[in-house]
mmCIF file of C-alpha atoms in Angstrom:
data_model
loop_
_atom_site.group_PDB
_atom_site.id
_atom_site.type_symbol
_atom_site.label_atom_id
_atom_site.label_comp_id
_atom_site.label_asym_id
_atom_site.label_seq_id
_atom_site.Cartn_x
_atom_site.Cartn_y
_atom_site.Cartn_z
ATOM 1 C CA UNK A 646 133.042 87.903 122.546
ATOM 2 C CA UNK A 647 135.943 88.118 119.693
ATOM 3 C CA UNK A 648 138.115 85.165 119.448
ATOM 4 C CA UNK A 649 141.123 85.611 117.426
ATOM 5 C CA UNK A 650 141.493 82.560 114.567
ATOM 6 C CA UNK A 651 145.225 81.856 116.740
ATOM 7 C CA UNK A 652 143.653 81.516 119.734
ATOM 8 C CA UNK A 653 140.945 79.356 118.088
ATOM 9 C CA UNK A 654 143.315 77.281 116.331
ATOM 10 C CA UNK A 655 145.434 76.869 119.559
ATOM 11 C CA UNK A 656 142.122 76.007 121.638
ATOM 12 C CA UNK A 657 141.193 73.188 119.014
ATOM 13 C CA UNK A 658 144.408 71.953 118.852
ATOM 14 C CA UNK A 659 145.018 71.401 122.633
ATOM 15 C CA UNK A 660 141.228 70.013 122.878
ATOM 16 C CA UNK A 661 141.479 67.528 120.178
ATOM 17 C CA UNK A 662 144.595 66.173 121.904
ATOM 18 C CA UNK A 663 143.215 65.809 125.285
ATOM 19 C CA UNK A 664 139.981 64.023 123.555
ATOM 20 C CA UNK A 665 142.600 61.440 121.547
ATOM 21 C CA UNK A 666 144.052 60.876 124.663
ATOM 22 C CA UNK A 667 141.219 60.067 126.528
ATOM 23 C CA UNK A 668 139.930 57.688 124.198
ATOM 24 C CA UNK A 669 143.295 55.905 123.973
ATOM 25 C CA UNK A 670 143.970 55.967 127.791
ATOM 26 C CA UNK A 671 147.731 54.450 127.270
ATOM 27 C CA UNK A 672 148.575 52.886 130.519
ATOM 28 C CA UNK A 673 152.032 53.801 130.231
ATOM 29 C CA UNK A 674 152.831 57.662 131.619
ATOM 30 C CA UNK A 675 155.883 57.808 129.439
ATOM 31 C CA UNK A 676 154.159 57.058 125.992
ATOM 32 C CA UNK A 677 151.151 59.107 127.055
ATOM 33 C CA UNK A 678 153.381 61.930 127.518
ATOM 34 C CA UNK A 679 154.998 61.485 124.508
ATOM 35 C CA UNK A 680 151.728 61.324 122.586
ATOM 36 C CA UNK A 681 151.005 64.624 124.461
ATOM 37 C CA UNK A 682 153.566 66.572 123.166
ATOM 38 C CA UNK A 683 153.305 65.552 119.953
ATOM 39 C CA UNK A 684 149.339 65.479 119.492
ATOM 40 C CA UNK A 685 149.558 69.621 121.005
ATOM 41 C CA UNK A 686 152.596 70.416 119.060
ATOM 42 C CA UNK A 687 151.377 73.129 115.797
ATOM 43 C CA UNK A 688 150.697 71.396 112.540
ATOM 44 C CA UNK A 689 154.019 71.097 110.406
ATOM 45 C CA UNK A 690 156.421 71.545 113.556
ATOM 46 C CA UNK A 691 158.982 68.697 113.417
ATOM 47 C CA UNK A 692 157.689 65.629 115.429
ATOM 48 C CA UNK A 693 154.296 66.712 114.862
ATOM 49 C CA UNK A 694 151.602 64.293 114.501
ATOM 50 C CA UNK A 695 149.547 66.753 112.336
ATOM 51 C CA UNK A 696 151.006 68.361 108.934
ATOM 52 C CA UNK A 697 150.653 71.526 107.795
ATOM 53 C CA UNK A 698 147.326 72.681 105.883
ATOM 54 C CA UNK A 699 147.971 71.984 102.321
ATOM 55 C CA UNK A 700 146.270 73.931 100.184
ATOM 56 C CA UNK A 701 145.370 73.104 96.204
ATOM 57 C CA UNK A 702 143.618 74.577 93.483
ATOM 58 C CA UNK A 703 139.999 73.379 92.594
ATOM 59 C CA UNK A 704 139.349 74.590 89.160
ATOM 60 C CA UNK A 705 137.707 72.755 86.481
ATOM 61 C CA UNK A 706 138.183 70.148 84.034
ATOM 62 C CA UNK A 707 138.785 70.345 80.698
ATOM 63 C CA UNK A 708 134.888 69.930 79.335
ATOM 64 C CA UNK A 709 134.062 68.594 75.905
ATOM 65 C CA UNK A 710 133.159 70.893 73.719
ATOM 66 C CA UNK A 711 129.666 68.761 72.692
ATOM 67 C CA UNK A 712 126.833 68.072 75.008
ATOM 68 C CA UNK A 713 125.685 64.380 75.518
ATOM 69 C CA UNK A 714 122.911 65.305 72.952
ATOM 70 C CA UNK A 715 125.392 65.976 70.669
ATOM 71 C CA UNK A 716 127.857 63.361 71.512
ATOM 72 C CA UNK A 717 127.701 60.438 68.318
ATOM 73 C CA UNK A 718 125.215 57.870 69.057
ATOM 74 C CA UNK A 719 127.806 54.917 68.904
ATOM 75 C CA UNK A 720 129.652 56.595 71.919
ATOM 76 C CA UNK A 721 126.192 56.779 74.105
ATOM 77 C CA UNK A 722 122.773 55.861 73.516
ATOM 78 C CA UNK A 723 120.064 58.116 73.018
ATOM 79 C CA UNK A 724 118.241 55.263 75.130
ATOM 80 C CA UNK A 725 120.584 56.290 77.653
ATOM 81 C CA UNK A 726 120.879 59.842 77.459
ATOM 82 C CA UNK A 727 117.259 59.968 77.735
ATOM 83 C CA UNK A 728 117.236 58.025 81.078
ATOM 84 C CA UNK A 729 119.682 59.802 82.719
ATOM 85 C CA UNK A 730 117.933 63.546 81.592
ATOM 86 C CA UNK A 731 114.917 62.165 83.295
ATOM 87 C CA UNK A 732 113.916 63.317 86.854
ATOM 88 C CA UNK A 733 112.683 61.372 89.624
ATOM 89 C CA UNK A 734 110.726 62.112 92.705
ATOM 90 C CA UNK A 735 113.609 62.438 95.566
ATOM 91 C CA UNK A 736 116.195 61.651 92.849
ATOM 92 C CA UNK A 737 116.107 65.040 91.059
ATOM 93 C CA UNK A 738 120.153 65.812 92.221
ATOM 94 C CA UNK A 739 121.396 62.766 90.141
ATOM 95 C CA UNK A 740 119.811 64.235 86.884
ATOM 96 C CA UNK A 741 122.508 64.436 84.017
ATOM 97 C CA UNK A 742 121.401 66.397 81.854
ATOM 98 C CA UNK A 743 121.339 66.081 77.894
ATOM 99 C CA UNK A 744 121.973 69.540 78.254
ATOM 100 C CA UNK A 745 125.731 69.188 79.895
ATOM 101 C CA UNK A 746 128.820 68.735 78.437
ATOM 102 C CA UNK A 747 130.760 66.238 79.706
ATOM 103 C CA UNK A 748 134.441 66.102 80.981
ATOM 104 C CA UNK A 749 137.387 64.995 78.446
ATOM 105 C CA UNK A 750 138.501 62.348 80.828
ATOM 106 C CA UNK A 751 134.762 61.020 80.923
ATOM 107 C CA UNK A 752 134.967 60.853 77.082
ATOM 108 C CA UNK A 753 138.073 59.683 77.034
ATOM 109 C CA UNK A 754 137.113 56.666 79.162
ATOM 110 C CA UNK A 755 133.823 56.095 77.415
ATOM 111 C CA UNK A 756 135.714 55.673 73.959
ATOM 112 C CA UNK A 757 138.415 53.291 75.515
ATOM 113 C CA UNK A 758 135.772 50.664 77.138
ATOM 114 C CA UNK A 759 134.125 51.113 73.838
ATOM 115 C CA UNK A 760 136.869 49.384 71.848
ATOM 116 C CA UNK A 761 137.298 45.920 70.598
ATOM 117 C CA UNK A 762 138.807 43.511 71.683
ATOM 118 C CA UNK A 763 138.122 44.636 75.173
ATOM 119 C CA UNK A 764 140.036 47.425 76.632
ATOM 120 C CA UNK A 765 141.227 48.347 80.311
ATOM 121 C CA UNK A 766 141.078 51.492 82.138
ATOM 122 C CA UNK A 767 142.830 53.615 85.183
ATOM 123 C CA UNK A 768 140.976 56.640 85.972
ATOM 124 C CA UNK A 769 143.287 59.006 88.126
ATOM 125 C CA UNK A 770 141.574 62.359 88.674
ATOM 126 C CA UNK A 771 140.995 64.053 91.810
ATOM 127 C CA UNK A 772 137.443 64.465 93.880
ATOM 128 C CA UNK A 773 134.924 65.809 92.497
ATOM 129 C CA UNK A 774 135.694 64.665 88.702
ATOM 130 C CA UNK A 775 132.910 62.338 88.123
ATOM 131 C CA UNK A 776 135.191 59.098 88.029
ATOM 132 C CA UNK A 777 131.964 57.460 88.461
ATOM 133 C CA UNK A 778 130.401 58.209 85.256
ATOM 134 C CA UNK A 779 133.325 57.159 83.856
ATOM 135 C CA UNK A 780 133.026 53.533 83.805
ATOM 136 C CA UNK A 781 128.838 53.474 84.865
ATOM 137 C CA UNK A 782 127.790 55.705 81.601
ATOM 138 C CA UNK A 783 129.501 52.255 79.109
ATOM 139 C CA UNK A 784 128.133 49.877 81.309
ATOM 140 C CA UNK A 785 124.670 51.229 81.715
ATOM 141 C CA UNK A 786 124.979 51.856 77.608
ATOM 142 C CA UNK A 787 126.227 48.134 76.743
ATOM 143 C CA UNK A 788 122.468 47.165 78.584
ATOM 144 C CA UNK A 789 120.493 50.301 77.134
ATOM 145 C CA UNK A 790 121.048 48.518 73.824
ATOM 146 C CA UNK A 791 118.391 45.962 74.152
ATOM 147 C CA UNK A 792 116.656 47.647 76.509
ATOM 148 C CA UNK A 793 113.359 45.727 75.781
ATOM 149 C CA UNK A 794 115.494 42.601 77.008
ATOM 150 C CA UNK A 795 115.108 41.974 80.873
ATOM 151 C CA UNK A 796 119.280 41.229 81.613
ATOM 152 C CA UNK A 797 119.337 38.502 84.136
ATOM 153 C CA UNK A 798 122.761 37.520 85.408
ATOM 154 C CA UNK A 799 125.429 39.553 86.337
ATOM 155 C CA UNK A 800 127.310 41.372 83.877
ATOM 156 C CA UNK A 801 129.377 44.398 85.645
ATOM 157 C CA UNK A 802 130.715 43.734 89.129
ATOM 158 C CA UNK A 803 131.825 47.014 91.118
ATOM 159 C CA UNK A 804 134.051 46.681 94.113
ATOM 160 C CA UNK A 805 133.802 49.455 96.756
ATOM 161 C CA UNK A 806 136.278 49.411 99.704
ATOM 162 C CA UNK A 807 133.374 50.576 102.035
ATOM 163 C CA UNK A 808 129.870 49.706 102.873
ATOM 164 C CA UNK A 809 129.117 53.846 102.935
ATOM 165 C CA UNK A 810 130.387 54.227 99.501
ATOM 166 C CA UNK A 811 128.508 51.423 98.238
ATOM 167 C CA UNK A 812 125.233 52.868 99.929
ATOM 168 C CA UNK A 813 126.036 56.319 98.442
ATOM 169 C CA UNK A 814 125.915 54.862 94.767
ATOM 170 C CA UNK A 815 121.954 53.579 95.593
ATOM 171 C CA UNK A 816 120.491 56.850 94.080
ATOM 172 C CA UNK A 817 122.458 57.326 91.521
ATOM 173 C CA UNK A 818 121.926 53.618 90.567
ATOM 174 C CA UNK A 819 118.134 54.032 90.964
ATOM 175 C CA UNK A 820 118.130 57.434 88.929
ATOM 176 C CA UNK A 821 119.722 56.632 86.002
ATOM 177 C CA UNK A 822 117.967 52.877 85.645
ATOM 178 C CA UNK A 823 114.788 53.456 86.664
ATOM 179 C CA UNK A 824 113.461 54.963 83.114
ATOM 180 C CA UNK A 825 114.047 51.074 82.037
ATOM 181 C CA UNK A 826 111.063 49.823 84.002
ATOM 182 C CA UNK A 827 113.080 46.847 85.471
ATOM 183 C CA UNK A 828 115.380 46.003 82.235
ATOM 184 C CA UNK A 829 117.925 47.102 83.835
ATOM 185 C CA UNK A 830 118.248 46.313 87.998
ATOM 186 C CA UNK A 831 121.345 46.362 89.934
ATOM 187 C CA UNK A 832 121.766 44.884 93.736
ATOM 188 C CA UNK A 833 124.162 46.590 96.690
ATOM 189 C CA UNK A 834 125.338 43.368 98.132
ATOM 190 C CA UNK A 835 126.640 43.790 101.623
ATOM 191 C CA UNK A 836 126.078 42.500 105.236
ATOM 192 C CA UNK A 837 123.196 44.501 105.633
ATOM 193 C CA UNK A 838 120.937 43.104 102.442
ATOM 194 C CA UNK A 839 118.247 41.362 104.332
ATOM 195 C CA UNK A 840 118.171 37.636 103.613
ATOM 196 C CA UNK A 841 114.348 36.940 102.910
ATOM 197 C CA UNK A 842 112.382 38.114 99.949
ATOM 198 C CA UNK A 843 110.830 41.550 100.848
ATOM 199 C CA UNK A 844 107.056 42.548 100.146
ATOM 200 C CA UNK A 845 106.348 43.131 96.325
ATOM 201 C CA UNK A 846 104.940 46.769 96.807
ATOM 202 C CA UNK A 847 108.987 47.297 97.868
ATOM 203 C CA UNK A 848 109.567 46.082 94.218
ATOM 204 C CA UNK A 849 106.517 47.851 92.913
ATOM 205 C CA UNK A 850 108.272 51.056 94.003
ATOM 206 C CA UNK A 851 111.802 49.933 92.564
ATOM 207 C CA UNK A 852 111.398 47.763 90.469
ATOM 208 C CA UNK A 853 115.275 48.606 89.152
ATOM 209 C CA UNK A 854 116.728 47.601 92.532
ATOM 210 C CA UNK A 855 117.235 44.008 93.961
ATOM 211 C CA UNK A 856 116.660 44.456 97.762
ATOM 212 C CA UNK A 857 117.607 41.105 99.039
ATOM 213 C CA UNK A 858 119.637 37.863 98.234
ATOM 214 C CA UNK A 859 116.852 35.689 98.242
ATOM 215 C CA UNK A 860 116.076 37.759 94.933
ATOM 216 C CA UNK A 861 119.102 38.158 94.214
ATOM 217 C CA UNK A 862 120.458 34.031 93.712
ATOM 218 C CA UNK A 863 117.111 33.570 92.248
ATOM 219 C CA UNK A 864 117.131 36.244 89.461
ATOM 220 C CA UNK A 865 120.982 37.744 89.517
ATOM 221 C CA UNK A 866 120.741 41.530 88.483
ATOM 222 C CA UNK A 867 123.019 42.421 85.329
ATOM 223 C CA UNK A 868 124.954 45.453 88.154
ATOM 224 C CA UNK A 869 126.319 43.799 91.437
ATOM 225 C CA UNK A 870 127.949 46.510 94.168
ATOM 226 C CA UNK A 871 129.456 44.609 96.642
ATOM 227 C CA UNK A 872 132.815 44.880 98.511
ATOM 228 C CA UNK A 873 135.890 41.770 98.462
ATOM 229 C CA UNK A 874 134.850 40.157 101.854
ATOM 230 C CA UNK A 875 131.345 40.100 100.236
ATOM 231 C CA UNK A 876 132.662 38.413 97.381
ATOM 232 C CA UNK A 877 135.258 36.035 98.785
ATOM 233 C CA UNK A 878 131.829 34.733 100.889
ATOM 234 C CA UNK A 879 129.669 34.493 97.662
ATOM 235 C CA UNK A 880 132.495 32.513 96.077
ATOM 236 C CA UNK A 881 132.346 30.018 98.986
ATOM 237 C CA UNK A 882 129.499 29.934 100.227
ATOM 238 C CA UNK A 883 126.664 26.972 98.783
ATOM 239 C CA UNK A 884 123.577 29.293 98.942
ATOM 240 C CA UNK A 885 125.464 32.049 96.511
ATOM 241 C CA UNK A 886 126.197 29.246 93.953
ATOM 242 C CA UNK A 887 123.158 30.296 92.212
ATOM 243 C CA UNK A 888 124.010 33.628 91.390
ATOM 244 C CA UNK A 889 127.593 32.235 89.708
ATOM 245 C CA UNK A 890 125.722 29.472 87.651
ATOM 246 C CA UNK A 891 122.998 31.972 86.144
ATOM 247 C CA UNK A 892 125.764 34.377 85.469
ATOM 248 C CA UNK A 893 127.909 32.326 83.463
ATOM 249 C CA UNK A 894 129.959 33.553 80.694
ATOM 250 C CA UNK A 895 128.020 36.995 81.326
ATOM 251 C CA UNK A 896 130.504 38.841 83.080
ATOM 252 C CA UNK A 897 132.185 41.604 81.252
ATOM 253 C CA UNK A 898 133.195 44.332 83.485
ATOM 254 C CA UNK A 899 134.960 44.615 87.147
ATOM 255 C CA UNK A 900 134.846 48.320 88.963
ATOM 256 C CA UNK A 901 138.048 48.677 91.161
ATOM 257 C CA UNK A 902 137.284 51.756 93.105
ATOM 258 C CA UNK A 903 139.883 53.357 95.509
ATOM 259 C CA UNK A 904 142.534 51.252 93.847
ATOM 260 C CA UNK A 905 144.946 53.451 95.566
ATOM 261 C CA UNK A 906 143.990 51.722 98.735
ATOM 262 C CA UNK A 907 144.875 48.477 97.855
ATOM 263 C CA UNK A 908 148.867 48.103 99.253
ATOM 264 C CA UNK A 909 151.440 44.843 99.240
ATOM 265 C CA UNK A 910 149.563 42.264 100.971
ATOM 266 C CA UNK A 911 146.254 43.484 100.714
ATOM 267 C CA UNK A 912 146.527 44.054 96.576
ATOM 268 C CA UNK A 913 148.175 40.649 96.382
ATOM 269 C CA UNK A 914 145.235 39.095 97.634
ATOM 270 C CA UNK A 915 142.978 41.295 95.993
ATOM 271 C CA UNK A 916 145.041 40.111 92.299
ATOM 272 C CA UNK A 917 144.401 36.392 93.587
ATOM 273 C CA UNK A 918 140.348 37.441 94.478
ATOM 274 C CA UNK A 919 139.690 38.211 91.394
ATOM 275 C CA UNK A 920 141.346 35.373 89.087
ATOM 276 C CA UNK A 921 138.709 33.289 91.304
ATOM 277 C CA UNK A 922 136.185 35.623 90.005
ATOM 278 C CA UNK A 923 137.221 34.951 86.648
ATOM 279 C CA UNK A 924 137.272 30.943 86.949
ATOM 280 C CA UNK A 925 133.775 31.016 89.127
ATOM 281 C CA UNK A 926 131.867 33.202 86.323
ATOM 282 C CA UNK A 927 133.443 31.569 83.626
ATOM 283 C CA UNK A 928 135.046 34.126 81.619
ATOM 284 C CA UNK A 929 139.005 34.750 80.601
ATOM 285 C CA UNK A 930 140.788 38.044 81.725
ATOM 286 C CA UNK A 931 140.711 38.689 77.697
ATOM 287 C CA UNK A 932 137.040 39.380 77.700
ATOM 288 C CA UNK A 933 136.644 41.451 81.092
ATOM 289 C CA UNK A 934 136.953 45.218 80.767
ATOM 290 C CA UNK A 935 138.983 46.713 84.286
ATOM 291 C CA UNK A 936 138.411 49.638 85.070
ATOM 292 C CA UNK A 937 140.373 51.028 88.381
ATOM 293 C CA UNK A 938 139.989 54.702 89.904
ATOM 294 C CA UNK A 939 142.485 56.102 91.837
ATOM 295 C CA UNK A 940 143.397 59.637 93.201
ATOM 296 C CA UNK A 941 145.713 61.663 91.143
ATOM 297 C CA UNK A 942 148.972 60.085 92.016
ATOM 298 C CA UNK A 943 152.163 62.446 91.112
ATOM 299 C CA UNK A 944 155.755 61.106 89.787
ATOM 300 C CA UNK A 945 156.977 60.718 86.677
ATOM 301 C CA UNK A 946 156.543 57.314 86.145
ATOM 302 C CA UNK A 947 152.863 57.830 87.494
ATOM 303 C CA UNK A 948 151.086 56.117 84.494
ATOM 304 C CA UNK A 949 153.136 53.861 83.807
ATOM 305 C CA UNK A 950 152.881 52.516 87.343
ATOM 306 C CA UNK A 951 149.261 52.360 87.678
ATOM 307 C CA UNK A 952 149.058 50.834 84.347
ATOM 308 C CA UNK A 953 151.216 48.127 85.588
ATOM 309 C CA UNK A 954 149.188 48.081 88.849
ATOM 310 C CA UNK A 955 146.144 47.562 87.002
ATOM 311 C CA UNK A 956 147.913 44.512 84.715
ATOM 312 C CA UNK A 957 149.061 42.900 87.665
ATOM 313 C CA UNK A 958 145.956 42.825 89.742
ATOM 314 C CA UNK A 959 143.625 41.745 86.406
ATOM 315 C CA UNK A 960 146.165 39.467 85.356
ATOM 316 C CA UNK A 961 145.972 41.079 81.453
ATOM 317 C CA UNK A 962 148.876 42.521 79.615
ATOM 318 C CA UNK A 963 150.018 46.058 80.279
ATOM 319 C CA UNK A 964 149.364 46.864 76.555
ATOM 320 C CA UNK A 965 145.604 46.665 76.829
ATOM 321 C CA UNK A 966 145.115 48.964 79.682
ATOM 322 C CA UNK A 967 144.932 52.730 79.326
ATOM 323 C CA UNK A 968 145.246 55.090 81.891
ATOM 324 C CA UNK A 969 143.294 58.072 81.948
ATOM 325 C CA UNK A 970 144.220 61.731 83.840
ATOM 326 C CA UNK A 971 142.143 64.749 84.080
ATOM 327 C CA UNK A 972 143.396 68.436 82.811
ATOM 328 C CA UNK A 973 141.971 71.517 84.811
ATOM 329 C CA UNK A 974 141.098 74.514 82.896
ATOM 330 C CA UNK A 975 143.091 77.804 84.462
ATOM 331 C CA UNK A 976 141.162 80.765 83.363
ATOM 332 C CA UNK A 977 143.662 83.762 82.675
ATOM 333 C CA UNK A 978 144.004 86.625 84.903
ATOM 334 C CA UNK A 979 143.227 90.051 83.721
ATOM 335 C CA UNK A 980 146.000 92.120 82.843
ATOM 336 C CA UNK A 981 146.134 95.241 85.179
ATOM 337 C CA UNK A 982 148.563 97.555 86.825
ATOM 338 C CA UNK A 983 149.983 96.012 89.704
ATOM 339 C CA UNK A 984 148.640 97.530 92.770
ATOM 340 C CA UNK A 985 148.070 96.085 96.620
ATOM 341 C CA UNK A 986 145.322 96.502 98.473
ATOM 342 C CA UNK A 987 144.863 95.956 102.117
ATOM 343 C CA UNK A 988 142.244 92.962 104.057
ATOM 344 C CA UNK A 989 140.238 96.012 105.544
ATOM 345 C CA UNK A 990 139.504 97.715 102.276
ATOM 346 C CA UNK A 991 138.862 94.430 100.449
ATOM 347 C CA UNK A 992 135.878 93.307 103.239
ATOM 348 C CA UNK A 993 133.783 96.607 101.651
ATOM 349 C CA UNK A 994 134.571 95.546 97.644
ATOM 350 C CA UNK A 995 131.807 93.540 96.226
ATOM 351 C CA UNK A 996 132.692 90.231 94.791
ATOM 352 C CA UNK A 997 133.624 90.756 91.361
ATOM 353 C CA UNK A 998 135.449 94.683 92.805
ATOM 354 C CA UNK A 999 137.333 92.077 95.244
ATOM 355 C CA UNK A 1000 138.178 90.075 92.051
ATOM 356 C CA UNK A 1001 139.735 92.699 89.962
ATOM 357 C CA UNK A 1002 141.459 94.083 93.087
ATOM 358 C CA UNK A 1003 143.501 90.805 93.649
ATOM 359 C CA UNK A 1004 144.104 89.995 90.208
ATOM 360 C CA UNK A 1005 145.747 93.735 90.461
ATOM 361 C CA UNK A 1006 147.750 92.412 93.665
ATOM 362 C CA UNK A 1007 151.465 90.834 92.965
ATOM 363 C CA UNK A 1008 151.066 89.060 96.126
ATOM 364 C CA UNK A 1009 147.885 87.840 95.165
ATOM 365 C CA UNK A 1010 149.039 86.693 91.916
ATOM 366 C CA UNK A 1011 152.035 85.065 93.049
ATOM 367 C CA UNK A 1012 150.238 82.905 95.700
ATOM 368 C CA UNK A 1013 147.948 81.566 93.106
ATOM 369 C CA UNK A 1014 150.606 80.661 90.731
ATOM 370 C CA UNK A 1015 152.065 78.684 93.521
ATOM 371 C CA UNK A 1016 148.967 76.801 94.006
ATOM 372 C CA UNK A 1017 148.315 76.232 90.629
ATOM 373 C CA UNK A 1018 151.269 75.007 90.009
ATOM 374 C CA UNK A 1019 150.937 72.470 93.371
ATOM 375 C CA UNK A 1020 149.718 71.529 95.973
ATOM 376 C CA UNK A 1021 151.488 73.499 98.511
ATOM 377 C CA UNK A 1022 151.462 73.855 102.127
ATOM 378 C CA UNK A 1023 150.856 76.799 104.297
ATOM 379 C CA UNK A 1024 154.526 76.679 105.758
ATOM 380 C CA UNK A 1025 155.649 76.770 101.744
ATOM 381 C CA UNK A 1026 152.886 79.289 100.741
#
């Protein structure tokens, strides 16, 4: 049976309202109503609960035009470069390969937490832009160094706002340490790290990863992911002491991810959070490196805000933190006559005939410049 998209769309949209509703179950008629109309109204309508679809560009980012083989060896490691080329058994999708080039902004961050004295850094680039590597390729090259010293205390602390983004950092984590034979470890601290020490064939297996905090306050890894309620406990609680007397004086990086999700109150108390980290490791906010990632945030004044963000939370001046956007690269358009073509004809094109066909469409062209040129929605568009 055909099913026009409308009558799809409609269909989800008055389903998906009835199933909000019955989960709330408001007791009063009057706000349930009220909820009704505006849960089934169409996206964008005024009142509506849902906007309109919003629709954005995803082309690439600027690349560098060196691969990390070819990237100078005082910017990363070959040590390094070597261990994240390798590939593992069930890890094989977090290879980077020696082969790739890397993004600007990646560079661009590598060479800032490179500097001395120690450096700050927002990264503000949109999904998919490797803000990760960003701040992990430095950290994991400060250890690579003396990689045939076994780091013990912690020495990078990385803040997730969620236990499932601190779980989805394991393999990358295991990946690109592993070729270090234990040198290197790193622990995802969160209320699900089993309290006892685990059987050593678990550590045979991993022998980068520290799997529970009996292991961890007796032998604190150099890379602790954790998330702020973690580490307001291990700040007060007796049987973390450990880990903050082997690690002091050691620290020399904090990971801010999501910083976009820290608002009033909740940033406030994140700012406070960490000068406690600072005082309980035994470092100044001179010789930590911040680094914060955030979602591309528009304005004008969009730099200098999170830089100020950024100053205010690590309690350093604004003039040693950099902040750090990505560039996409627009390929050109072809230049052909204009000429439209119609949705029937295109279905039979192949994909690159479908390609030159809409490059050749004005309408075509004109509804790309409008989404290269912002985010726009489908009411706009």
């Amino acid at each position: 049976m055909s099913v026009s998209l409308v009558n799809l769309t409609d269909l989800l949209r008055r389903r998906s309202a009835q199933a909000i509703l019955s989960l709330w179950s408001p007791a009063s008629t009057t706000l349930r109503a009220e909820l009704e109309r505006r849960l089934e109204a169409w996206p964008g309508e005024a009142e509506a609960l849902l906007s309109s679809p919003v629709f954005e560009h995803r082309f690439e980012y600027e690349r560098d035009p060196r691969t990390m083989a070819e990237l100078p060896e005082e910017l990363v490691c070959p040590a390094l470069i070597e261990a994240m080329d390798r590939t593992w058994p069930k890890l094989e999708e977090q290879r980077f390969a020696r082969s790739w080039r890397p993004y600007v902004h990646q560079v661009q961050a590598w060479k800032a937490l490179r500097q001395e004295p120690a450096r700050s850094v927002v990264v503000a680039t949109g999904t998919g832009s490797g803000k990760t590597e960003c701040f992990l390729v430095p950290i994991l090259d400060h250890l690579a160094r003396t990689p045939k010293r076994r780091h013990q205390g912690v020495q990078a602390l990385m803040l997730y706002p969620l236990n499932a983004l601190i779980e989805s950092q394991r393999e990358r984590f295991s990946a690109w340490t592993r070729h270090f034979g234990g040198a290197i470890r790193y622990c995802l601290y969160n209320g699900d790290t089993p309290p006892g020490a685990q059987p050593s064939r678990i550590y045979k297996d991993e022998p980068e990863r520290v799997h529970d905090r009996a292991t961890l306050r007796e032998d604190p890894p150099p890379l602790l992911v954790t998330n702020s309620t973690m580490l307001e406990y291990m700040l007060v609680r007796p049987e973390d002491n450990p880990i903050l007397m082997k690690s002091q004086g050691s620290l020399r990086y904090i990971v801010i991810d999501e910083a976009h999700t820290y608002l009033g109150s909740q940033a406030a108390e994140l700012a406070l959070l960490l000068r406690r980290v600072l005082l309980a490791f035994g470092v100044s906010p001179e010789q930590v490196r911040f680094v914060a990632t955030s979602a591309t945030i528009g304005g004008k004044d969009a730099k200098a805000d999170l830089r100020r963000f950024l100053a205010n939370i690590s309690g350093q001046s604004e003039a040693q933190v950099d902040v750090i956007d990505g560039r996409h690269e627009i390929p050109p358009l072809p230049e052909v006559p204009a000429q439209e073509i119609g949705v029937d004809a295109l279905r039979a094109l192949s994909d690159e005939e479908r390609y030159q066909a809409l490059a050749a469409s004005p309408l075509a062209r004109s509804l790309r410049r409008a989404v290269v040129n912002k985010p726009s929605t489908l009411a706009e568009l």
